[in-house]
Amino acid sequence: MLDYNFWTISLSLLSSWLLYHLITRILSWRDLPPGPWGLPVIGYLPWLDPEHPYESFTKLARKFGSIYSVQLGRLPTIVITDPKMIKQAFNMDALTGRADLYLTHGIFKGYGLICSEGPRWREQRKFASTCRKNQGMAKSHPKREKLEALILNGVKDTMMRITDTETSATSGVEFSPFLTHSIGNVMNVIIFGREFAYDDPTWKLLTHLSEEGVKLIGVAGPLNFLPFLRVIPKFRASMDFIVGGLERTHEIYREITREHSGDEEDVVGCFLREQRSRQGREGDSKVAQHSFCDDQLNFLAADLFGAGLDTPLATLRWFFTMMAVYPEVQEKIHTELTTVLANHSPCLDDAQRLPYLEAAISESQRLRTVVPTGIPHGVNTDCALGDYQLKKGTMVVPLLWAVHLDPKIWPEPEEYRPERFLDEMGNYRRMEAWMPFQTGKRVCLGEELARMIIFLYASTILQKFKIEFPDDEVPEGKDPLEGVCGITLLPKYGRLIFKSRVS
Ligand code: HEM
């Protein structure tokens, strides 16, 4: 009798609990945009193409519209492809969080800038913005010329390596390591106040750890959504590499920091000064003090280095690849460079006088968005977005790939046409739906620096070299603009011929 009662009560409690959850779930779905069904626990993950998740998301947008919901493992997710709605959403305070991915919360533990949220993010963003301006990353800042000289030094280094490689003008060269080294050194000087030689073992180690780590981290990586999978050996090995690489990188950063006195103008020096001033300041909240702890410095430096190197590198690689694929555009740029500059080497002030080049760069950033799924945000308080109710903890994906290839905004979107970014007078015009740096309160902090780097590399290299694809680089029938996606989208075919234009 006792047994019977126990089981009856337990079963009815369990079924009430399940019913309650089912009803609340159904009620919460009512307030969400439409979207595909998924399986329990894993949601829609099995249907995402792990190599091209942005394409799977774009297909769903064609079916469900410009805002839809999709369950990814344990994370309720909203995907937006309408640029106006992305702007509206990403300007809301409630959407300034980061999604609870295993990477951001489990590994980076909310440190740094890219993965931080709340008061720490606000403080670190303010600090990094001040550093950015003090380093000359603002129009008409007195230090801008110094920064320009630093970048031009990097351009010179890359061109020297291209010229020194015997095969450059005949069978081509993989020039990505040259760009990695020279742009990496721009970031090294900004952050650490030092450069590394091309063959320096520490530099080799740092780039190896970062390149391999980035390959293993993809927003679609199932571990991000199902952290328990890390018990599986394949995932365990990836995690061990990422975590071990991070520790080793931080060790190197700590050595560099120890060599700082705190008077330096680089990011580490500024951070140390801020840290010291806070230690001595009474009345500062605990969060504020904690926000400038030693761990934060290492994560912040890694964020600035990674973001500052990977995305301009990817953008320049795509740009030069497009030059090889579209020789008529390349010739137009070269004619513009020759007409406007005669023989002098490009400088930042020339950018406004080179609208076709600017348009060609923007168009390459549109056609191959280097962060195709954007960097997702997280909802930090329940809020309304248009007619929908978003719950705290929801991930919001701004699907930049779909925005940039939307035929309603960009007729024949797969065509590379710099003219889209020119007005009737031939002046450069920024298009509203063009958002490679995302938009809103967390918009890329390095946009100005990125524009400086991309312009100086693109203009100087195209002035001196004619770029072509080697005959054997792209197999017959393959798309020369095919991409390989890690955190950033990179060209699959990277070997290019650089023919000197200077006789
Ligand atoms: C073409 C080059 C670049 C592209 C396409 C790009 C793209 C992006 C995107 C899409 C975001 C996400 C914004 C958001 O979450 O709303 C971002 C954030 C960020 N970017 Fe860039 N970026 C570029 C260059 C740089 C450079 C050179 C730096 C160097 C300082 C940098 C530093 C950052 C930082 C620190 C954030 C995080 C901002 C935050 O979370 O508050 N980026 N970038």
XYZ file of C-alpha atoms and ligand atoms in Angstrom:
546
model
C 0.000 0.000 0.000
C 2.812 2.365 1.015
C 4.704 1.433 -2.151
C 1.692 2.107 -4.338
C 1.158 5.549 -2.754
C 4.804 6.450 -3.097
C 4.890 5.629 -6.837
C 1.553 7.300 -7.528
C 2.629 10.500 -5.786
C 6.091 10.487 -7.407
C 4.685 9.888 -10.881
C 2.048 12.575 -10.565
C 4.665 15.054 -9.262
C 6.974 14.203 -12.143
C 4.248 14.528 -14.765
C 3.070 17.865 -13.262
C 6.672 19.106 -13.389
C 7.044 17.998 -17.021
C 3.684 19.508 -17.938
C 4.617 22.775 -16.233
C 7.872 22.938 -18.204
C 6.183 22.052 -21.464
C 3.536 24.749 -20.969
C 6.044 27.461 -19.948
C 8.202 26.478 -22.934
C 5.267 26.672 -25.334
C 4.235 30.011 -23.806
C 7.763 31.388 -24.183
C 7.861 30.205 -27.828
C 4.714 32.262 -28.489
C 6.729 35.422 -27.867
C 9.678 34.353 -30.010
C 10.171 34.723 -33.753
C 9.448 31.604 -35.821
C 12.181 29.062 -36.441
C 13.002 25.415 -37.076
C 12.367 22.593 -34.621
C 15.316 20.833 -33.056
C 15.989 17.719 -31.016
C 15.917 17.651 -27.202
C 19.276 18.642 -25.637
C 21.124 19.266 -28.928
C 18.511 21.406 -30.642
C 19.324 22.313 -34.261
C 23.094 21.672 -34.000
C 23.159 18.476 -36.126
C 21.817 20.409 -39.133
C 24.441 23.152 -39.038
C 27.283 22.722 -41.507
C 30.323 22.861 -39.156
C 32.542 24.195 -41.974
C 30.111 26.816 -43.255
C 27.688 27.568 -40.371
C 26.946 31.020 -41.838
C 25.532 29.335 -44.950
C 23.261 27.061 -42.892
C 22.014 30.123 -40.964
C 21.461 32.020 -44.236
C 19.358 29.151 -45.647
C 17.177 29.276 -42.515
C 16.698 33.028 -42.991
C 15.357 32.369 -46.500
C 12.770 30.052 -44.955
C 11.853 31.832 -41.712
C 12.563 35.499 -42.463
C 14.960 38.194 -41.331
C 14.588 37.364 -37.634
C 14.171 33.795 -36.458
C 14.814 31.666 -33.414
C 16.759 28.450 -33.259
C 17.791 26.280 -30.303
C 21.555 25.547 -30.319
C 22.295 22.960 -27.636
C 21.329 24.619 -24.369
C 21.284 28.129 -25.867
C 18.109 29.747 -27.173
C 19.294 31.788 -30.153
C 17.900 34.614 -32.253
C 19.406 35.200 -35.688
C 18.914 38.589 -37.367
C 19.660 39.355 -41.008
C 17.879 42.696 -41.364
C 20.505 45.470 -41.022
C 18.036 47.978 -39.520
C 16.965 45.497 -36.880
C 20.600 44.577 -36.137
C 21.287 48.278 -35.527
C 18.253 48.615 -33.281
C 19.089 45.461 -31.306
C 22.795 46.118 -30.850
C 22.170 49.635 -29.595
C 20.139 48.292 -26.678
C 21.831 48.068 -23.270
C 20.061 44.746 -22.677
C 22.011 43.241 -25.585
C 25.508 44.291 -24.590
C 26.233 40.937 -22.943
C 28.071 38.016 -24.507
C 26.401 34.690 -25.159
C 27.076 31.993 -22.579
C 29.373 29.988 -24.851
C 31.830 27.571 -23.306
C 34.593 29.623 -24.915
C 33.590 33.021 -23.503
C 32.368 31.909 -20.106
C 34.080 28.538 -19.550
C 37.588 29.244 -20.856
C 37.973 33.030 -20.918
C 35.819 33.305 -17.771
C 34.540 36.702 -18.860
C 38.029 38.274 -18.778
C 39.525 40.453 -21.496
C 37.385 42.733 -23.588
C 35.741 40.559 -26.212
C 34.350 38.066 -23.674
C 33.608 40.452 -20.795
C 30.222 41.782 -19.778
C 28.608 44.240 -17.365
C 30.742 46.616 -15.261
C 34.026 44.929 -16.255
C 33.263 45.332 -19.960
C 32.240 48.988 -19.532
C 35.449 49.791 -17.630
C 37.756 47.880 -19.913
C 36.143 49.286 -23.037
C 36.583 52.824 -21.663
C 40.208 52.089 -20.802
C 40.960 50.510 -24.202
C 39.229 53.410 -26.016
C 41.446 55.903 -24.213
C 44.569 53.844 -25.065
C 43.412 53.705 -28.677
C 43.140 57.485 -28.948
C 46.426 58.091 -27.125
C 48.161 55.853 -29.637
C 46.955 57.962 -32.582
C 43.988 55.833 -33.690
C 41.805 58.884 -34.226
C 41.575 61.385 -37.020
C 43.772 64.473 -36.471
C 45.492 63.156 -33.320
C 49.128 64.325 -32.893
C 50.344 60.695 -32.591
C 48.642 59.615 -35.833
C 51.790 60.241 -37.858
C 53.832 58.030 -35.544
C 51.298 55.250 -35.942
C 51.259 55.761 -39.700
C 55.069 55.414 -39.783
C 54.813 52.196 -37.750
C 52.317 50.690 -40.211
C 54.356 51.833 -43.234
C 57.341 50.106 -41.716
C 55.271 46.910 -41.700
C 54.300 47.436 -45.355
C 57.968 47.872 -46.245
C 58.855 44.680 -44.393
C 56.188 42.706 -46.300
C 57.264 44.104 -49.677
C 60.903 43.320 -48.939
C 60.011 39.692 -48.166
C 57.923 39.415 -51.335
C 60.793 40.791 -53.430
C 63.330 38.553 -51.681
C 61.340 35.403 -52.442
C 62.637 34.078 -55.741
C 59.340 32.540 -56.859
C 57.210 35.665 -56.172
C 57.130 36.894 -59.749
C 56.921 33.479 -61.432
C 55.174 30.597 -59.628
C 53.887 32.717 -56.748
C 54.325 32.944 -52.986
C 52.270 32.218 -49.858
C 52.577 35.729 -48.519
C 50.271 35.291 -45.531
C 53.222 34.612 -43.121
C 54.804 37.915 -44.252
C 51.596 39.807 -43.521
C 51.164 37.967 -40.217
C 54.631 38.991 -39.121
C 54.443 42.636 -40.149
C 50.873 43.350 -38.960
C 51.635 41.290 -35.843
C 54.541 43.603 -35.111
C 52.324 46.677 -35.486
C 50.147 45.165 -32.746
C 53.199 44.089 -30.718
C 54.475 47.674 -30.608
C 51.028 49.054 -29.716
C 50.436 46.514 -26.947
C 53.878 45.497 -25.667
C 56.150 48.258 -26.976
C 58.393 45.765 -28.805
C 58.839 43.892 -32.070
C 59.790 40.268 -32.754
C 62.198 39.188 -35.513
C 60.698 36.953 -38.219
C 62.543 33.879 -36.947
C 62.330 34.645 -33.228
C 61.339 31.347 -31.507
C 58.965 33.155 -29.116
C 57.204 34.774 -32.075
C 56.995 31.417 -33.872
C 55.488 29.845 -30.765
C 52.986 32.669 -30.223
C 51.764 32.557 -33.836
C 51.573 28.764 -33.830
C 49.490 28.737 -30.626
C 47.208 31.470 -31.900
C 46.724 30.078 -35.439
C 46.016 26.529 -34.256
C 43.832 27.748 -31.365
C 41.725 29.868 -33.717
C 41.195 26.898 -36.035
C 39.823 24.875 -33.123
C 37.446 27.553 -31.923
C 34.484 28.108 -34.220
C 31.255 29.620 -33.042
C 29.581 26.470 -34.335
C 31.925 24.225 -32.340
C 29.495 21.909 -30.525
C 31.493 22.291 -27.295
C 30.394 25.880 -27.054
C 26.805 24.718 -26.735
C 27.254 21.324 -25.077
C 30.209 21.727 -22.691
C 29.759 18.188 -21.336
C 31.135 16.914 -24.667
C 34.615 17.758 -23.425
C 34.812 14.281 -21.866
C 35.053 12.888 -25.433
C 38.777 12.454 -26.331
C 38.565 14.380 -29.630
C 37.082 17.439 -27.904
C 39.294 16.974 -24.847
C 42.379 17.200 -27.082
C 41.149 20.461 -28.677
C 40.361 21.937 -25.270
C 43.733 20.916 -23.866
C 45.422 22.634 -26.797
C 43.421 25.849 -26.395
C 43.789 26.026 -22.607
C 47.484 24.996 -22.672
C 48.161 27.500 -25.466
C 46.464 30.244 -23.497
C 48.546 29.486 -20.407
C 51.786 29.452 -22.390
C 50.830 32.735 -24.109
C 50.055 34.364 -20.755
C 53.412 33.168 -19.401
C 55.157 35.003 -22.265
C 53.032 38.095 -21.628
C 53.955 37.982 -17.938
C 57.665 37.961 -18.871
C 57.136 41.018 -21.097
C 55.125 42.769 -18.384
C 57.920 42.192 -15.859
C 60.221 44.189 -18.149
C 57.850 47.189 -17.949
C 58.320 49.981 -15.421
C 54.815 51.379 -15.906
C 55.992 54.591 -17.606
C 55.602 53.232 -21.134
C 53.010 54.474 -23.635
C 52.040 50.994 -24.842
C 48.890 49.220 -23.589
C 50.785 47.210 -20.932
C 52.380 50.406 -19.541
C 49.020 52.226 -19.457
C 47.365 49.231 -17.772
C 50.058 49.048 -15.075
C 49.651 52.771 -14.334
C 45.880 52.406 -14.097
C 46.274 49.337 -11.883
C 48.616 51.187 -9.518
C 46.447 54.278 -9.350
C 43.456 52.133 -8.430
C 45.336 50.284 -5.722
C 46.003 53.615 -4.076
C 42.543 55.043 -4.611
C 40.092 54.847 -1.738
C 36.427 54.237 -2.310
C 36.804 52.319 -5.585
C 34.356 49.455 -5.782
C 35.711 45.908 -5.621
C 34.613 45.305 -9.204
C 36.664 48.257 -10.400
C 39.785 47.024 -8.601
C 39.267 43.494 -9.811
C 38.742 44.733 -13.349
C 42.430 45.760 -13.460
C 43.867 42.542 -12.040
C 46.890 40.750 -13.561
C 44.769 38.087 -15.281
C 42.730 40.799 -16.956
C 45.895 42.322 -18.428
C 46.854 39.014 -20.052
C 43.398 38.360 -21.465
C 43.080 41.957 -22.678
C 46.475 41.839 -24.397
C 45.544 38.532 -26.064
C 42.213 39.968 -27.230
C 43.766 43.087 -28.697
C 46.527 41.088 -30.342
C 44.198 38.435 -31.781
C 41.494 40.865 -32.941
C 44.071 43.350 -34.202
C 45.950 40.783 -36.281
C 43.466 38.177 -37.516
C 40.805 40.407 -39.036
C 42.999 42.899 -40.976
C 45.068 39.915 -42.134
C 41.969 38.091 -43.396
C 40.644 41.294 -45.020
C 43.910 41.977 -46.849
C 44.222 38.375 -47.992
C 40.727 38.535 -49.497
C 41.407 41.927 -51.052
C 44.576 40.769 -52.825
C 42.861 37.531 -53.886
C 40.065 39.588 -55.440
C 42.663 41.687 -57.261
C 43.928 38.483 -58.878
C 40.408 37.336 -59.758
C 39.276 40.745 -61.096
C 42.256 42.161 -63.054
C 40.107 44.933 -64.591
C 39.402 46.339 -61.104
C 43.082 46.056 -60.238
C 44.003 48.058 -63.358
C 41.464 50.770 -62.497
C 42.949 51.072 -59.015
C 46.444 51.261 -60.432
C 45.404 53.971 -62.881
C 43.825 55.937 -60.013
C 46.991 55.548 -57.921
C 49.176 56.730 -60.812
C 46.930 59.670 -61.689
C 46.451 60.929 -58.142
C 49.830 60.193 -56.602
C 52.165 60.381 -59.598
C 55.250 58.762 -58.111
C 54.895 59.507 -54.440
C 54.166 56.698 -52.001
C 50.658 56.644 -50.498
C 49.983 58.131 -47.065
C 46.811 58.257 -44.962
C 45.874 61.745 -46.168
C 45.609 60.372 -49.722
C 42.709 58.066 -48.850
C 40.034 60.664 -49.654
C 41.590 61.284 -53.056
C 41.434 57.577 -53.930
C 37.686 56.828 -53.840
C 37.842 53.881 -56.248
C 40.409 52.121 -54.090
C 38.329 52.787 -50.955
C 35.260 51.428 -52.766
C 37.165 48.327 -53.912
C 38.276 47.641 -50.319
C 34.735 48.059 -48.941
C 33.321 45.856 -51.686
C 35.832 43.116 -50.874
C 34.788 43.337 -47.204
C 31.165 42.938 -48.310
C 31.681 40.040 -50.708
C 33.720 38.022 -48.233
C 32.743 39.036 -44.704
C 35.665 37.974 -42.535
C 33.466 37.481 -39.430
C 30.500 35.912 -41.268
C 28.301 35.146 -38.247
C 29.373 38.366 -36.536
C 30.378 38.110 -32.893
C 27.196 37.030 -31.106
C 25.856 39.015 -28.168
C 23.959 37.793 -25.110
C 20.763 39.209 -23.629
C 21.565 40.341 -20.083
C 18.007 41.270 -18.979
C 14.601 40.228 -20.335
C 13.654 42.746 -23.016
C 11.456 43.412 -26.042
C 12.811 43.550 -29.576
C 10.072 44.689 -31.954
C 7.116 42.373 -31.332
C 9.245 39.734 -29.638
C 10.222 39.095 -26.013
C 13.823 38.026 -25.474
C 14.771 36.240 -22.279
C 17.981 36.805 -20.362
C 20.578 34.296 -21.559
C 19.433 34.283 -25.195
C 22.208 34.445 -27.787
C 21.735 36.998 -30.577
C 23.574 36.413 -33.857
C 23.939 39.327 -36.310
C 24.315 37.326 -39.504
C 26.649 39.690 -41.367
C 27.146 37.178 -44.193
C 23.425 37.273 -45.068
C 23.264 41.083 -44.678
C 26.156 41.541 -47.109
C 24.781 39.104 -49.696
C 21.128 40.118 -49.571
C 19.989 40.584 -53.210
C 17.333 43.102 -52.098
C 20.101 45.394 -50.833
C 22.934 44.472 -53.211
C 21.690 43.535 -56.712
C 23.590 40.489 -58.015
C 25.358 40.201 -54.670
C 27.924 37.601 -55.826
C 29.408 40.112 -58.293
C 32.447 42.128 -57.193
C 31.476 45.714 -58.065
C 33.293 48.556 -56.291
C 30.893 51.020 -57.991
C 28.277 50.132 -55.363
C 30.259 52.306 -52.961
C 30.516 55.332 -55.305
C 27.962 58.112 -55.766
C 27.104 59.741 -59.110
C 30.057 62.106 -58.699
C 32.444 59.205 -58.177
C 32.879 59.967 -54.468
C 33.103 57.165 -51.938
C 29.843 56.578 -50.057
C 29.423 54.415 -46.996
C 26.412 52.131 -47.391
C 24.082 51.734 -44.422
C 23.866 47.960 -44.706
C 27.653 47.571 -44.843
C 28.752 46.480 -41.384
C 31.922 44.328 -41.367
C 32.810 45.892 -37.997
C 29.310 45.129 -36.693
C 27.383 48.012 -35.133
C 25.988 49.411 -31.883
C 27.406 49.675 -28.379
C 30.079 47.003 -28.820
C 31.048 47.940 -32.365
C 34.637 46.955 -33.216
C 37.059 48.998 -31.165
C 39.770 48.793 -33.802
C 37.883 50.043 -36.868
C 40.041 53.142 -37.317
C 43.273 51.179 -36.894
C 42.024 48.489 -39.264
C 41.149 51.073 -41.919
C 44.615 52.634 -41.587
C 46.348 49.255 -41.927
C 44.214 48.040 -44.830
C 44.502 51.282 -46.789
C 48.275 51.605 -46.411
C 48.987 47.956 -47.272
C 46.537 47.856 -50.198
C 47.595 51.155 -51.793
C 51.351 50.699 -51.407
C 51.424 47.085 -52.592
C 49.154 47.740 -55.599
C 51.237 50.748 -56.583
C 54.360 48.560 -56.767
C 53.042 45.142 -57.864
C 50.650 43.543 -60.306
C 48.944 40.568 -58.661
C 47.934 37.357 -60.444
C 46.953 33.804 -59.559
C 49.492 31.093 -60.539
C 47.929 28.817 -63.189
C 48.042 25.775 -60.915
C 46.699 27.417 -57.709
C 42.940 27.044 -58.184
C 41.871 23.590 -59.428
C 39.689 23.503 -62.546
C 36.027 24.201 -61.730
C 36.725 25.484 -58.213
C 35.661 28.921 -56.968
C 38.815 31.039 -56.426
C 36.900 32.889 -53.698
C 36.173 29.741 -51.666
C 36.670 30.299 -47.949
C 37.845 28.303 -44.947
C 36.099 29.263 -41.724
C 37.589 29.310 -38.199
C 36.758 32.406 -36.182
C 37.530 34.374 -39.322
C 36.817 33.385 -42.905
C 40.040 33.027 -44.919
C 40.683 32.419 -48.639
C 41.327 28.773 -49.406
C 43.779 29.558 -52.217
C 46.569 31.726 -50.865
C 49.459 31.600 -53.317
C 49.751 34.733 -55.451
C 52.172 36.100 -58.046
C 53.560 39.605 -57.410
C 55.015 41.153 -60.585
C 56.974 44.319 -60.011
C 55.510 47.337 -61.854
C 58.683 49.339 -61.338
C 61.070 48.884 -64.236
C 39.056 44.491 -40.819
C 39.362 44.393 -39.567
C 38.372 44.125 -38.461
C 37.124 43.590 -38.512
C 36.358 43.106 -39.731
C 36.630 43.539 -37.155
C 35.388 43.060 -36.795
C 34.912 43.068 -35.496
C 33.607 42.609 -35.117
C 32.569 42.043 -36.084
C 33.488 42.769 -33.779
C 32.295 42.417 -32.904
C 31.585 43.670 -32.413
C 30.429 43.339 -31.503
O 30.521 42.415 -30.708
O 29.394 44.014 -31.592
C 34.740 43.306 -33.301
C 35.010 43.586 -31.980
C 36.250 43.986 -31.524
N 37.329 44.331 -32.294
Fe 37.436 44.286 -34.299
N 37.600 44.023 -36.319
C 38.678 44.402 -37.069
C 39.850 44.940 -36.619
C 40.181 45.154 -35.310
C 41.446 45.689 -34.860
C 42.605 46.149 -35.739
C 41.398 45.703 -33.503
C 42.532 46.174 -32.636
C 42.490 46.797 -31.596
C 40.088 45.199 -33.097
C 39.635 45.059 -31.805
C 38.362 44.664 -31.446
C 37.917 44.534 -30.074
C 38.749 44.778 -28.832
C 36.588 44.120 -30.127
C 35.674 43.814 -28.951
C 34.813 45.007 -28.612
C 33.875 44.741 -27.455
O 33.562 43.584 -27.188
O 33.454 45.713 -26.814
N 39.392 44.874 -34.228
N 35.583 43.497 -34.366
